[in-house]
Amino acid sequence: MSEGVVRLGGVTDFPPDPVIVAGLRSGDEEVFALLLDEWSRGMLRLARSYVSTAASAEEVVQDTWLAVIRAVGTFEGRSSLRTWVYRILVNTARRRGERESRTIPVSSVGGERPDGVPPGEGGPEGAALAGEVRELIDKAVGTLPSRQRAVITLRDMEGYGADEVCEILSISPANQRVLLHRARSAVRDHLAAYYDGKGGP
Amino acid sequence: MNCDEFAELVTAYLDDALDDSSRPLFLDHMAQCAGCTGYYGQFTSAISALGALPAPGLSPQTRSHLLTAFREASSEKPE
Ligand SMILES: [Zn+2]
């Protein structure tokens, strides 16, 4: 069923919300597995904006899916299903992040990077991006404040539109743009410093 | 428009959110300023590189745990 389904916010032949929701409500495992495989990567990345470790992000994503399983009967379709799921994720991740910041000294989380990404995962583009640059960007993103990190994750890493990002994060369009611009500028600065050191490009 | 003002507007330009008076000033500045043309190129390269980062998925354990939870929840529902 997942064959030909386009990732990164593509609309091509991913089933429309009513089909997905009906499948979830009737217990269609294939539909649930499809969602799990399509959305969990982006959800892990977004969760990582708020919590301190990859393991913690995985728990946030797990808790989110469990909440979705429990609550899909109450989904009213006022937003897209994806926005609804992502909003649950953001709430779950924020709560956990706040708890962590009260219990974990900041100095003990700063060194945890990168997130153990296996080489080549994420398709040919991911494999083609030079390892050094990849690590650098990963590090630059890791230093961003969570609100900036959440916006750049959704817009530039996951390719979501500005409107959906505003809805997921409950922020205004102007605020969304400011956060995105600061985040991008910071990543650009890191890259420029790296290329200046190497003499190009 | 000076270089600092230009740099502040790159994201708005890329989102096609510049108003009718700023847009030509932005484009004029880029056409005349090599430094800002370079900056713009680095900015858009950074965006492309972000889009090409690999994303790890859920661990197989978490995935199968969730599939089990879904199955159990479905079987508990009244017909
Ligand atoms: Zn300039």
Short mmCIF file of N, CA and C in Angstrom, two decimals, chain A residues 52-195:
data_model
loop_
_atom_site.label_atom_id
_atom_site.label_comp_id
_atom_site.label_asym_id
_atom_site.label_seq_id
_atom_site.Cartn_x
_atom_site.Cartn_y
_atom_site.Cartn_z
N SER A 52 15.70 16.42 25.26
CA SER A 52 17.15 16.50 25.23
C SER A 52 17.86 15.31 24.57
N THR A 53 17.18 14.20 24.37
CA THR A 53 17.87 13.05 23.76
C THR A 53 16.98 12.40 22.69
N ALA A 54 17.64 11.62 21.83
CA ALA A 54 16.90 10.90 20.79
C ALA A 54 15.97 9.87 21.42
N ALA A 55 16.40 9.25 22.52
CA ALA A 55 15.57 8.24 23.18
C ALA A 55 14.30 8.87 23.74
N SER A 56 14.46 10.05 24.30
CA SER A 56 13.34 10.78 24.84
C SER A 56 12.35 11.16 23.72
N ALA A 57 12.89 11.57 22.58
CA ALA A 57 12.04 11.92 21.44
C ALA A 57 11.25 10.69 20.98
N GLU A 58 11.87 9.53 21.00
CA GLU A 58 11.18 8.31 20.59
C GLU A 58 10.01 8.01 21.53
N GLU A 59 10.21 8.25 22.82
CA GLU A 59 9.10 8.04 23.77
C GLU A 59 7.97 9.03 23.54
N VAL A 60 8.33 10.26 23.21
CA VAL A 60 7.30 11.26 22.91
C VAL A 60 6.47 10.81 21.71
N VAL A 61 7.14 10.32 20.68
CA VAL A 61 6.43 9.87 19.48
C VAL A 61 5.55 8.67 19.81
N GLN A 62 6.07 7.76 20.61
CA GLN A 62 5.27 6.60 21.02
C GLN A 62 4.02 7.05 21.79
N ASP A 63 4.21 7.94 22.76
CA ASP A 63 3.07 8.42 23.55
C ASP A 63 2.04 9.13 22.66
N THR A 64 2.56 9.85 21.66
CA THR A 64 1.66 10.55 20.75
C THR A 64 0.79 9.56 19.97
N TRP A 65 1.42 8.52 19.43
CA TRP A 65 0.63 7.54 18.67
C TRP A 65 -0.38 6.84 19.56
N LEU A 66 0.00 6.56 20.80
CA LEU A 66 -0.95 5.92 21.73
C LEU A 66 -2.14 6.84 21.97
N ALA A 67 -1.86 8.15 22.10
CA ALA A 67 -2.95 9.12 22.29
C ALA A 67 -3.83 9.19 21.04
N VAL A 68 -3.19 9.10 19.86
CA VAL A 68 -3.95 9.12 18.60
C VAL A 68 -4.88 7.91 18.52
N ILE A 69 -4.36 6.74 18.90
CA ILE A 69 -5.18 5.52 18.88
C ILE A 69 -6.41 5.70 19.79
N ARG A 70 -6.17 6.27 20.96
CA ARG A 70 -7.28 6.47 21.92
C ARG A 70 -8.29 7.50 21.42
N ALA A 71 -7.79 8.56 20.77
CA ALA A 71 -8.63 9.73 20.52
C ALA A 71 -9.15 9.86 19.09
N VAL A 72 -8.77 8.95 18.20
CA VAL A 72 -9.15 9.16 16.79
C VAL A 72 -10.67 9.21 16.62
N GLY A 73 -11.40 8.59 17.53
CA GLY A 73 -12.86 8.66 17.50
C GLY A 73 -13.39 10.07 17.68
N THR A 74 -12.59 10.93 18.30
CA THR A 74 -13.04 12.30 18.57
C THR A 74 -12.56 13.30 17.51
N PHE A 75 -11.76 12.83 16.53
CA PHE A 75 -11.24 13.73 15.49
C PHE A 75 -12.40 14.27 14.66
N GLU A 76 -12.49 15.61 14.58
CA GLU A 76 -13.65 16.21 13.91
C GLU A 76 -13.35 16.77 12.53
N GLY A 77 -12.09 16.72 12.14
CA GLY A 77 -11.75 17.18 10.80
C GLY A 77 -11.70 18.69 10.65
N ARG A 78 -11.56 19.40 11.76
CA ARG A 78 -11.46 20.86 11.64
C ARG A 78 -10.10 21.28 11.13
N SER A 79 -9.07 20.45 11.38
CA SER A 79 -7.76 20.64 10.73
C SER A 79 -7.51 19.36 9.94
N SER A 80 -6.38 19.30 9.23
CA SER A 80 -6.04 18.04 8.60
C SER A 80 -5.65 17.05 9.69
N LEU A 81 -5.73 15.77 9.38
CA LEU A 81 -5.36 14.75 10.36
C LEU A 81 -3.89 14.91 10.78
N ARG A 82 -3.04 15.24 9.80
CA ARG A 82 -1.62 15.39 10.10
C ARG A 82 -1.39 16.53 11.09
N THR A 83 -2.06 17.66 10.85
CA THR A 83 -1.93 18.78 11.78
C THR A 83 -2.41 18.38 13.18
N TRP A 84 -3.50 17.67 13.24
CA TRP A 84 -4.06 17.23 14.52
C TRP A 84 -3.06 16.33 15.26
N VAL A 85 -2.48 15.37 14.54
CA VAL A 85 -1.50 14.46 15.15
C VAL A 85 -0.26 15.25 15.62
N TYR A 86 0.20 16.16 14.77
CA TYR A 86 1.39 16.94 15.12
C TYR A 86 1.14 17.87 16.31
N ARG A 87 -0.08 18.35 16.44
CA ARG A 87 -0.38 19.20 17.60
C ARG A 87 -0.34 18.39 18.89
N ILE A 88 -0.81 17.16 18.82
CA ILE A 88 -0.71 16.29 20.00
C ILE A 88 0.76 16.06 20.32
N LEU A 89 1.55 15.83 19.27
CA LEU A 89 2.98 15.62 19.46
C LEU A 89 3.64 16.82 20.15
N VAL A 90 3.35 18.01 19.64
CA VAL A 90 3.98 19.21 20.19
C VAL A 90 3.62 19.39 21.67
N ASN A 91 2.36 19.17 22.00
CA ASN A 91 1.97 19.28 23.42
C ASN A 91 2.69 18.27 24.29
N THR A 92 2.76 17.04 23.81
CA THR A 92 3.44 15.98 24.55
C THR A 92 4.92 16.30 24.73
N ALA A 93 5.55 16.74 23.65
CA ALA A 93 6.98 17.02 23.68
C ALA A 93 7.31 18.22 24.58
N ARG A 94 6.46 19.25 24.51
CA ARG A 94 6.69 20.44 25.35
C ARG A 94 6.62 20.10 26.82
N ARG A 95 5.57 19.33 27.18
CA ARG A 95 5.42 18.94 28.58
C ARG A 95 6.64 18.17 29.05
N ARG A 96 7.09 17.24 28.23
CA ARG A 96 8.24 16.44 28.61
C ARG A 96 9.51 17.28 28.68
N GLY A 97 9.65 18.19 27.73
CA GLY A 97 10.81 19.07 27.72
C GLY A 97 10.88 19.93 28.97
N GLU A 98 9.71 20.43 29.40
CA GLU A 98 9.68 21.25 30.61
C GLU A 98 10.07 20.42 31.83
N ARG A 99 9.58 19.20 31.86
CA ARG A 99 9.93 18.30 32.97
C ARG A 99 11.44 18.05 32.98
N GLU A 100 11.99 17.79 31.80
CA GLU A 100 13.43 17.52 31.71
C GLU A 100 14.26 18.72 32.16
N SER A 101 13.82 19.90 31.77
CA SER A 101 14.64 21.07 32.09
C SER A 101 14.64 21.33 33.59
N ARG A 102 13.63 20.79 34.29
CA ARG A 102 13.64 20.94 35.74
C ARG A 102 14.51 19.89 36.41
N THR A 103 14.73 18.76 35.74
CA THR A 103 15.43 17.66 36.40
C THR A 103 16.84 17.40 35.88
N ILE A 104 17.13 17.78 34.65
CA ILE A 104 18.45 17.47 34.08
C ILE A 104 19.30 18.74 34.01
N PRO A 105 20.48 18.73 34.60
CA PRO A 105 21.35 19.90 34.47
C PRO A 105 21.73 20.10 33.01
N VAL A 106 21.69 21.35 32.55
CA VAL A 106 21.93 21.65 31.14
C VAL A 106 23.28 21.10 30.66
N SER A 107 24.29 21.15 31.53
CA SER A 107 25.62 20.73 31.12
C SER A 107 25.66 19.25 30.71
N SER A 108 24.73 18.44 31.23
CA SER A 108 24.80 17.01 30.93
C SER A 108 24.13 16.65 29.61
N VAL A 109 23.42 17.60 29.00
CA VAL A 109 22.77 17.25 27.75
C VAL A 109 23.46 17.86 26.54
N GLY A 110 24.31 18.85 26.76
CA GLY A 110 24.92 19.56 25.64
C GLY A 110 25.74 18.67 24.72
N GLY A 111 26.37 17.63 25.28
CA GLY A 111 27.28 16.84 24.47
C GLY A 111 26.63 15.75 23.65
N GLU A 112 25.36 15.52 23.84
CA GLU A 112 24.72 14.39 23.17
C GLU A 112 24.36 14.70 21.73
N ARG A 113 25.16 14.35 20.81
CA ARG A 113 24.99 14.57 19.38
C ARG A 113 26.09 13.80 18.66
N PRO A 114 25.98 13.38 17.45
CA PRO A 114 24.73 13.38 16.71
C PRO A 114 23.81 12.25 17.18
N ASP A 115 22.66 12.12 16.56
CA ASP A 115 21.66 11.19 17.03
C ASP A 115 21.82 9.77 16.50
N GLY A 116 23.02 9.42 16.09
CA GLY A 116 23.26 8.05 15.66
C GLY A 116 22.52 7.70 14.39
N VAL A 117 22.60 8.57 13.40
CA VAL A 117 21.96 8.30 12.12
C VAL A 117 22.83 7.32 11.34
N PRO A 118 22.26 6.19 10.93
CA PRO A 118 23.06 5.25 10.14
C PRO A 118 23.40 5.88 8.80
N PRO A 119 24.62 5.64 8.28
CA PRO A 119 25.00 6.27 7.02
C PRO A 119 24.08 5.84 5.89
N GLY A 120 23.74 6.80 5.04
CA GLY A 120 22.95 6.46 3.87
C GLY A 120 21.45 6.44 4.11
N GLU A 121 21.02 6.49 5.36
CA GLU A 121 19.59 6.43 5.58
C GLU A 121 18.95 7.75 5.15
N GLY A 122 17.74 7.65 4.64
CA GLY A 122 17.05 8.87 4.22
C GLY A 122 17.14 9.05 2.71
N GLY A 123 17.61 8.04 2.00
CA GLY A 123 17.56 8.10 0.54
C GLY A 123 18.81 8.68 -0.07
N PRO A 124 18.85 8.72 -1.40
CA PRO A 124 20.05 9.13 -2.13
C PRO A 124 20.51 10.55 -1.80
N GLU A 125 19.58 11.48 -1.59
CA GLU A 125 19.99 12.85 -1.29
C GLU A 125 20.77 12.89 0.02
N GLY A 126 20.22 12.18 1.01
CA GLY A 126 20.87 12.13 2.31
C GLY A 126 22.26 11.56 2.19
N ALA A 127 22.40 10.51 1.38
CA ALA A 127 23.69 9.86 1.22
C ALA A 127 24.68 10.77 0.50
N ALA A 128 24.14 11.61 -0.41
CA ALA A 128 25.03 12.44 -1.23
C ALA A 128 25.56 13.65 -0.47
N LEU A 129 24.83 14.10 0.53
CA LEU A 129 25.28 15.26 1.29
C LEU A 129 26.52 14.86 2.09
N ALA A 130 27.60 15.57 1.85
CA ALA A 130 28.86 15.20 2.48
C ALA A 130 28.70 15.07 3.99
N GLY A 131 29.30 13.99 4.52
CA GLY A 131 29.16 13.70 5.94
C GLY A 131 29.53 14.86 6.84
N GLU A 132 30.59 15.57 6.46
CA GLU A 132 31.06 16.67 7.31
C GLU A 132 30.04 17.80 7.38
N VAL A 133 29.48 18.13 6.23
CA VAL A 133 28.49 19.21 6.16
C VAL A 133 27.23 18.80 6.92
N ARG A 134 26.88 17.52 6.77
CA ARG A 134 25.71 16.98 7.46
C ARG A 134 25.85 17.14 8.97
N GLU A 135 27.02 16.77 9.46
CA GLU A 135 27.27 16.87 10.90
C GLU A 135 27.22 18.32 11.36
N LEU A 136 27.78 19.18 10.53
CA LEU A 136 27.82 20.60 10.86
C LEU A 136 26.41 21.19 10.97
N ILE A 137 25.56 20.85 9.99
CA ILE A 137 24.20 21.37 10.01
C ILE A 137 23.44 20.80 11.20
N ASP A 138 23.64 19.51 11.42
CA ASP A 138 23.01 18.85 12.55
C ASP A 138 23.38 19.56 13.86
N LYS A 139 24.66 19.92 13.95
CA LYS A 139 25.14 20.60 15.15
C LYS A 139 24.55 22.00 15.25
N ALA A 140 24.50 22.69 14.11
CA ALA A 140 23.95 24.05 14.10
C ALA A 140 22.48 24.02 14.53
N VAL A 141 21.72 23.06 14.00
CA VAL A 141 20.31 22.95 14.36
C VAL A 141 20.17 22.61 15.85
N GLY A 142 21.10 21.80 16.35
CA GLY A 142 21.07 21.40 17.75
C GLY A 142 21.29 22.55 18.73
N THR A 143 21.90 23.63 18.26
CA THR A 143 22.16 24.77 19.16
C THR A 143 20.99 25.77 19.17
N LEU A 144 20.00 25.57 18.30
CA LEU A 144 18.91 26.55 18.21
C LEU A 144 17.95 26.44 19.40
N PRO A 145 17.37 27.57 19.82
CA PRO A 145 16.29 27.52 20.81
C PRO A 145 15.12 26.69 20.26
N SER A 146 14.35 26.03 21.14
CA SER A 146 13.37 25.06 20.64
C SER A 146 12.35 25.64 19.66
N ARG A 147 11.90 26.87 19.88
CA ARG A 147 10.89 27.41 18.97
C ARG A 147 11.45 27.60 17.56
N GLN A 148 12.67 28.07 17.47
CA GLN A 148 13.32 28.20 16.15
C GLN A 148 13.56 26.82 15.53
N ARG A 149 14.00 25.90 16.38
CA ARG A 149 14.30 24.57 15.88
C ARG A 149 13.05 23.88 15.35
N ALA A 150 11.94 24.05 16.06
CA ALA A 150 10.69 23.43 15.61
C ALA A 150 10.28 23.98 14.25
N VAL A 151 10.40 25.29 14.06
CA VAL A 151 9.97 25.89 12.79
C VAL A 151 10.88 25.46 11.64
N ILE A 152 12.19 25.48 11.85
CA ILE A 152 13.09 25.12 10.74
C ILE A 152 12.98 23.62 10.43
N THR A 153 12.69 22.83 11.45
CA THR A 153 12.49 21.39 11.23
C THR A 153 11.29 21.16 10.31
N LEU A 154 10.19 21.81 10.63
CA LEU A 154 8.98 21.60 9.83
C LEU A 154 9.09 22.22 8.44
N ARG A 155 9.60 23.45 8.36
CA ARG A 155 9.64 24.12 7.07
C ARG A 155 10.72 23.54 6.15
N ASP A 156 11.97 23.50 6.64
CA ASP A 156 13.08 23.18 5.74
C ASP A 156 13.49 21.71 5.74
N MET A 157 13.35 21.04 6.85
CA MET A 157 13.73 19.63 6.87
C MET A 157 12.57 18.76 6.39
N GLU A 158 11.34 19.11 6.79
CA GLU A 158 10.18 18.30 6.40
C GLU A 158 9.41 18.88 5.22
N GLY A 159 9.67 20.14 4.89
CA GLY A 159 9.04 20.73 3.70
C GLY A 159 7.58 21.12 3.85
N TYR A 160 7.12 21.40 5.06
CA TYR A 160 5.73 21.80 5.26
C TYR A 160 5.54 23.27 4.93
N GLY A 161 4.33 23.64 4.54
CA GLY A 161 4.03 25.03 4.21
C GLY A 161 3.89 25.89 5.46
N ALA A 162 4.04 27.20 5.26
CA ALA A 162 3.98 28.15 6.38
C ALA A 162 2.65 28.05 7.14
N ASP A 163 1.55 27.92 6.41
CA ASP A 163 0.23 27.88 7.07
C ASP A 163 0.11 26.69 8.02
N GLU A 164 0.53 25.53 7.54
CA GLU A 164 0.42 24.34 8.39
C GLU A 164 1.32 24.45 9.62
N VAL A 165 2.50 25.04 9.43
CA VAL A 165 3.43 25.20 10.55
C VAL A 165 2.83 26.14 11.61
N CYS A 166 2.20 27.21 11.17
CA CYS A 166 1.54 28.12 12.12
C CYS A 166 0.48 27.39 12.91
N GLU A 167 -0.27 26.55 12.23
CA GLU A 167 -1.36 25.83 12.88
C GLU A 167 -0.81 24.78 13.86
N ILE A 168 0.21 24.06 13.45
CA ILE A 168 0.79 23.03 14.33
C ILE A 168 1.38 23.66 15.59
N LEU A 169 2.06 24.79 15.42
CA LEU A 169 2.77 25.38 16.56
C LEU A 169 1.97 26.49 17.25
N SER A 170 0.77 26.76 16.77
CA SER A 170 -0.07 27.84 17.32
C SER A 170 0.68 29.17 17.38
N ILE A 171 1.26 29.58 16.26
CA ILE A 171 1.95 30.88 16.19
C ILE A 171 1.42 31.68 15.00
N SER A 172 1.65 32.99 15.04
CA SER A 172 1.18 33.85 13.96
C SER A 172 2.12 33.73 12.76
N PRO A 173 1.63 34.08 11.56
CA PRO A 173 2.50 34.05 10.38
C PRO A 173 3.76 34.92 10.53
N ALA A 174 3.59 36.09 11.16
CA ALA A 174 4.76 36.98 11.33
C ALA A 174 5.79 36.33 12.26
N ASN A 175 5.30 35.75 13.33
CA ASN A 175 6.18 35.08 14.28
C ASN A 175 6.89 33.88 13.64
N GLN A 176 6.14 33.14 12.86
CA GLN A 176 6.69 31.99 12.15
C GLN A 176 7.86 32.42 11.29
N ARG A 177 7.68 33.54 10.57
CA ARG A 177 8.73 33.99 9.66
C ARG A 177 9.96 34.48 10.42
N VAL A 178 9.74 35.17 11.52
CA VAL A 178 10.89 35.64 12.32
C VAL A 178 11.69 34.45 12.85
N LEU A 179 10.98 33.46 13.38
CA LEU A 179 11.67 32.28 13.94
C LEU A 179 12.44 31.53 12.85
N LEU A 180 11.78 31.38 11.69
CA LEU A 180 12.42 30.67 10.58
C LEU A 180 13.65 31.42 10.10
N HIS A 181 13.52 32.74 10.00
CA HIS A 181 14.64 33.53 9.49
C HIS A 181 15.84 33.49 10.44
N ARG A 182 15.57 33.59 11.73
CA ARG A 182 16.67 33.49 12.70
C ARG A 182 17.35 32.14 12.64
N ALA A 183 16.54 31.10 12.54
CA ALA A 183 17.10 29.75 12.49
C ALA A 183 17.95 29.55 11.24
N ARG A 184 17.43 29.97 10.09
CA ARG A 184 18.17 29.82 8.85
C ARG A 184 19.46 30.64 8.87
N SER A 185 19.37 31.86 9.41
CA SER A 185 20.57 32.70 9.47
C SER A 185 21.65 32.03 10.30
N ALA A 186 21.24 31.41 11.41
CA ALA A 186 22.22 30.74 12.27
C ALA A 186 22.87 29.57 11.55
N VAL A 187 22.07 28.80 10.83
CA VAL A 187 22.63 27.66 10.08
C VAL A 187 23.56 28.17 8.97
N ARG A 188 23.16 29.23 8.30
CA ARG A 188 24.00 29.85 7.25
C ARG A 188 25.33 30.31 7.84
N ASP A 189 25.27 30.92 9.01
CA ASP A 189 26.50 31.40 9.65
C ASP A 189 27.46 30.24 9.94
N HIS A 190 26.91 29.14 10.46
CA HIS A 190 27.76 27.97 10.73
C HIS A 190 28.42 27.45 9.45
N LEU A 191 27.61 27.35 8.39
CA LEU A 191 28.14 26.85 7.11
C LEU A 191 29.18 27.80 6.54
N ALA A 192 28.91 29.10 6.62
CA ALA A 192 29.84 30.09 6.06
C ALA A 192 31.17 30.02 6.79
N ALA A 193 31.11 29.87 8.11
CA ALA A 193 32.35 29.78 8.88
C ALA A 193 33.15 28.55 8.47
N TYR A 194 32.43 27.47 8.19
CA TYR A 194 33.09 26.23 7.77
C TYR A 194 33.74 26.40 6.40
N TYR A 195 32.98 26.97 5.44
CA TYR A 195 33.53 27.14 4.10
C TYR A 195 34.65 28.18 4.07
#
